[in-house]
mmCIF file with all atom_site columns, C-alpha atoms in Angstrom:
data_model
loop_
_atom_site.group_PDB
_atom_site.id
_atom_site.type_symbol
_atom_site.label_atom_id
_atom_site.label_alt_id
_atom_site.label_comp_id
_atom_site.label_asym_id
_atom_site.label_entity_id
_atom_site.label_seq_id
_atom_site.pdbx_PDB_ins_code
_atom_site.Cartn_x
_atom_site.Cartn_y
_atom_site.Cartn_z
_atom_site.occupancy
_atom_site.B_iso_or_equiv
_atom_site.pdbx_formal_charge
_atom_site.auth_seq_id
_atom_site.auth_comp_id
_atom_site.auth_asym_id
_atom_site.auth_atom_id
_atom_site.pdbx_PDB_model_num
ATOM 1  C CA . UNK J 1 1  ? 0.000   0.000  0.000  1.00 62.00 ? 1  UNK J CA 1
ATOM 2  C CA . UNK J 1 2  ? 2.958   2.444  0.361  1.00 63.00 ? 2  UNK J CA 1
ATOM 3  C CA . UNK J 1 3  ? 4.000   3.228  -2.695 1.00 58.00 ? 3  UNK J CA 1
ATOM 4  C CA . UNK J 1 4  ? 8.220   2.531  -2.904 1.00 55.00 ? 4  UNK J CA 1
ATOM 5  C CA . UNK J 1 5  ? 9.254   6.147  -3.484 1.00 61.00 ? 5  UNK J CA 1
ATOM 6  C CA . UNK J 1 6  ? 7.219   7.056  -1.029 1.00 69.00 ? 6  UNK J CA 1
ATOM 7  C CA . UNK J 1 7  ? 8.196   6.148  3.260  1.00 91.00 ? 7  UNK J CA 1
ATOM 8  C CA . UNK J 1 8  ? 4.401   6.501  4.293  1.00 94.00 ? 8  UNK J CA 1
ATOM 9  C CA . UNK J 1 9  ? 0.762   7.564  4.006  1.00 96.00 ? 9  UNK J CA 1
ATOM 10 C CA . UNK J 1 10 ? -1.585  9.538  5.902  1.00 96.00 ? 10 UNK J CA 1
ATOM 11 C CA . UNK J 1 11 ? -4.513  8.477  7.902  1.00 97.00 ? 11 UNK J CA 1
ATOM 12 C CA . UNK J 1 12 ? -6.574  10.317 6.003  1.00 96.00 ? 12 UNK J CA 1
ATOM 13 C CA . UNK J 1 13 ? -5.246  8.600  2.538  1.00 95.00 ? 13 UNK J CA 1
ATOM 14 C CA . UNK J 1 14 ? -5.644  5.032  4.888  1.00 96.00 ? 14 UNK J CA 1
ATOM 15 C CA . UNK J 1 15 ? -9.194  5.446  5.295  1.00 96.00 ? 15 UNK J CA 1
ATOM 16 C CA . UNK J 1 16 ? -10.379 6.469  1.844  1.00 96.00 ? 16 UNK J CA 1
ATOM 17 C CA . UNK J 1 17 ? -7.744  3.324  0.533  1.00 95.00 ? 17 UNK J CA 1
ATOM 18 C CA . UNK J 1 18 ? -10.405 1.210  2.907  1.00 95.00 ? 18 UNK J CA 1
ATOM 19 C CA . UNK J 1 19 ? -13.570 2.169  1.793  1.00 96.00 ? 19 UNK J CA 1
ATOM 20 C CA . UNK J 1 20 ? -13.674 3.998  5.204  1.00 95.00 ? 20 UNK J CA 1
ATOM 21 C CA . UNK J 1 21 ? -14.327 7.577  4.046  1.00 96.00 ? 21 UNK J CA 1
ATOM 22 C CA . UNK J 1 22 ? -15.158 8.886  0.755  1.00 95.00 ? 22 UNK J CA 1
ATOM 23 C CA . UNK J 1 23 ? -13.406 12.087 1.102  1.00 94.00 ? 23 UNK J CA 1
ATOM 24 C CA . UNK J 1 24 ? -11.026 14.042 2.693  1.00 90.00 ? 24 UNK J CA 1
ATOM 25 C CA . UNK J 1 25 ? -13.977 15.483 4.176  1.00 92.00 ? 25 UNK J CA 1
ATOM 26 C CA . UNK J 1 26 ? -15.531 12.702 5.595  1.00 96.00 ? 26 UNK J CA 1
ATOM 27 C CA . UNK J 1 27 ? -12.282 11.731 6.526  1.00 94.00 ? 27 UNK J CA 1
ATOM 28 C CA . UNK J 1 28 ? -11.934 14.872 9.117  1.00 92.00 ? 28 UNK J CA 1
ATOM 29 C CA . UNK J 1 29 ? -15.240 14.535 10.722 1.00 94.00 ? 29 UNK J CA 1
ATOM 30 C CA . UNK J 1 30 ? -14.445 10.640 11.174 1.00 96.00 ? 30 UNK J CA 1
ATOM 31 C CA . UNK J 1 31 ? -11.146 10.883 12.430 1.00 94.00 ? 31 UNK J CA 1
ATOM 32 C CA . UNK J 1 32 ? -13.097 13.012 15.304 1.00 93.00 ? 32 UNK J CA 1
ATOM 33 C CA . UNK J 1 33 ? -15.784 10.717 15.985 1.00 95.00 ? 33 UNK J CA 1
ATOM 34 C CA . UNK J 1 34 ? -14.748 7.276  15.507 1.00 96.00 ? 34 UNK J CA 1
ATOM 35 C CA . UNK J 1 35 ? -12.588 5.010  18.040 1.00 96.00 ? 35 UNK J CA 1
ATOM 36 C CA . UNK J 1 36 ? -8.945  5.386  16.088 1.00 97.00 ? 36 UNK J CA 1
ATOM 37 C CA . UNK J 1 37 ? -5.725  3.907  17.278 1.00 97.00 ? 37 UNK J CA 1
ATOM 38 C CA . UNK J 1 38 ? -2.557  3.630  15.676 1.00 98.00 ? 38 UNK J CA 1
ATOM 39 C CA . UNK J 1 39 ? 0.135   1.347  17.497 1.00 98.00 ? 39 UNK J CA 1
ATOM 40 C CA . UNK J 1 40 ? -2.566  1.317  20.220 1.00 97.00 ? 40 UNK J CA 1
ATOM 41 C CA . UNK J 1 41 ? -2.446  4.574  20.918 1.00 97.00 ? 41 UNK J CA 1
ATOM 42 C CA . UNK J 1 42 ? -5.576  7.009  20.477 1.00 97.00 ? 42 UNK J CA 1
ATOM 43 C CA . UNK J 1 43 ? -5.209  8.990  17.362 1.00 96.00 ? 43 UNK J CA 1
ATOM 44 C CA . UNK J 1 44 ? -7.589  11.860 16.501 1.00 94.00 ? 44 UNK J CA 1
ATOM 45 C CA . UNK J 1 45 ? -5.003  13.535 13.845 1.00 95.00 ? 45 UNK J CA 1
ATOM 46 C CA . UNK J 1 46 ? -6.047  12.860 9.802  1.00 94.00 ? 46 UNK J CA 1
ATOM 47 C CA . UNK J 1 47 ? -2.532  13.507 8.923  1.00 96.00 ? 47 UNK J CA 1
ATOM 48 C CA . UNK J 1 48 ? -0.595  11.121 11.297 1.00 96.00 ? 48 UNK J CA 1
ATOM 49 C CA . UNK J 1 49 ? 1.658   9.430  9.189  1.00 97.00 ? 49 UNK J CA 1
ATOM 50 C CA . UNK J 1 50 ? 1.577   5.669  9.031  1.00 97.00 ? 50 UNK J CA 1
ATOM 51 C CA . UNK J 1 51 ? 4.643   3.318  8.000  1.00 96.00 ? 51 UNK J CA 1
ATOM 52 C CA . UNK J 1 52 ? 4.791   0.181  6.666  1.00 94.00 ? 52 UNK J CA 1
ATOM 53 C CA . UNK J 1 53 ? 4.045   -1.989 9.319  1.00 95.00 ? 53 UNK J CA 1
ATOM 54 C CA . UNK J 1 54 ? 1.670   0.030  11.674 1.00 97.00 ? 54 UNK J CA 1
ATOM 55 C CA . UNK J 1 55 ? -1.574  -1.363 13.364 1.00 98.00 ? 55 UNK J CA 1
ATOM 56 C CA . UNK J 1 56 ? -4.138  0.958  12.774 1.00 98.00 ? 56 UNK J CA 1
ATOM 57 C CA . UNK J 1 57 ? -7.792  0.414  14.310 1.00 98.00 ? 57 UNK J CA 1
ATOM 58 C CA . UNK J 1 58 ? -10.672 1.743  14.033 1.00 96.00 ? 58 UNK J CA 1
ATOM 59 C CA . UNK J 1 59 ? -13.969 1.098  15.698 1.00 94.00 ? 59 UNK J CA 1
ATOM 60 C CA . UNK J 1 60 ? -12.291 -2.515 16.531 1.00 93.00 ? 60 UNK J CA 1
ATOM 61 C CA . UNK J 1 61 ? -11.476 -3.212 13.165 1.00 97.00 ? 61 UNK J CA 1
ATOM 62 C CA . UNK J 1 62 ? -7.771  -4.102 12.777 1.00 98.00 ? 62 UNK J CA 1
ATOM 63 C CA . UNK J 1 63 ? -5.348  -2.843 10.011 1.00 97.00 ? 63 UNK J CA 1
ATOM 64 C CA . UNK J 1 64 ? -1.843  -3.774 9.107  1.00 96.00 ? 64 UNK J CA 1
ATOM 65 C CA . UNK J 1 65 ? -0.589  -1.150 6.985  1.00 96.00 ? 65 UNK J CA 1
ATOM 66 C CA . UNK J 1 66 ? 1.941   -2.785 4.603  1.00 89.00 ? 66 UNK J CA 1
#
């Protein structure tokens, strides 16, 4: 999912990859409301960057980001 040239990928770039959120938009809002962790800690941020390798969930749902 991240791209070779590139060393990571936004939560905000996560979530629309997954069908989470549509939008950047929707993405904002979300990141506000739902239950988001990254590496289990609480994440509220739609810009966090995540690296290959990082456990991201949301609303229980577990991610690998790879």
């Amino acid at each position: 999912m991240v791209e070779k040239n590139e060393k990571y990928i936004t939560l905000q770039q996560f979530m629309k990859l997954k069908n989470i959120a549509s939008s950047g938009g929707e993405a904002k809002h979300l990141v506000k409301e739902l239950q988001i962790f990254v590496n289990d800690e609480k994440e509220d941020r739609r810009g966090r960057k995540l690296y290959a390798g990082d456990i991201v969930k949301i609303e229980g749902k577990t991610y690998k980001v790879d």
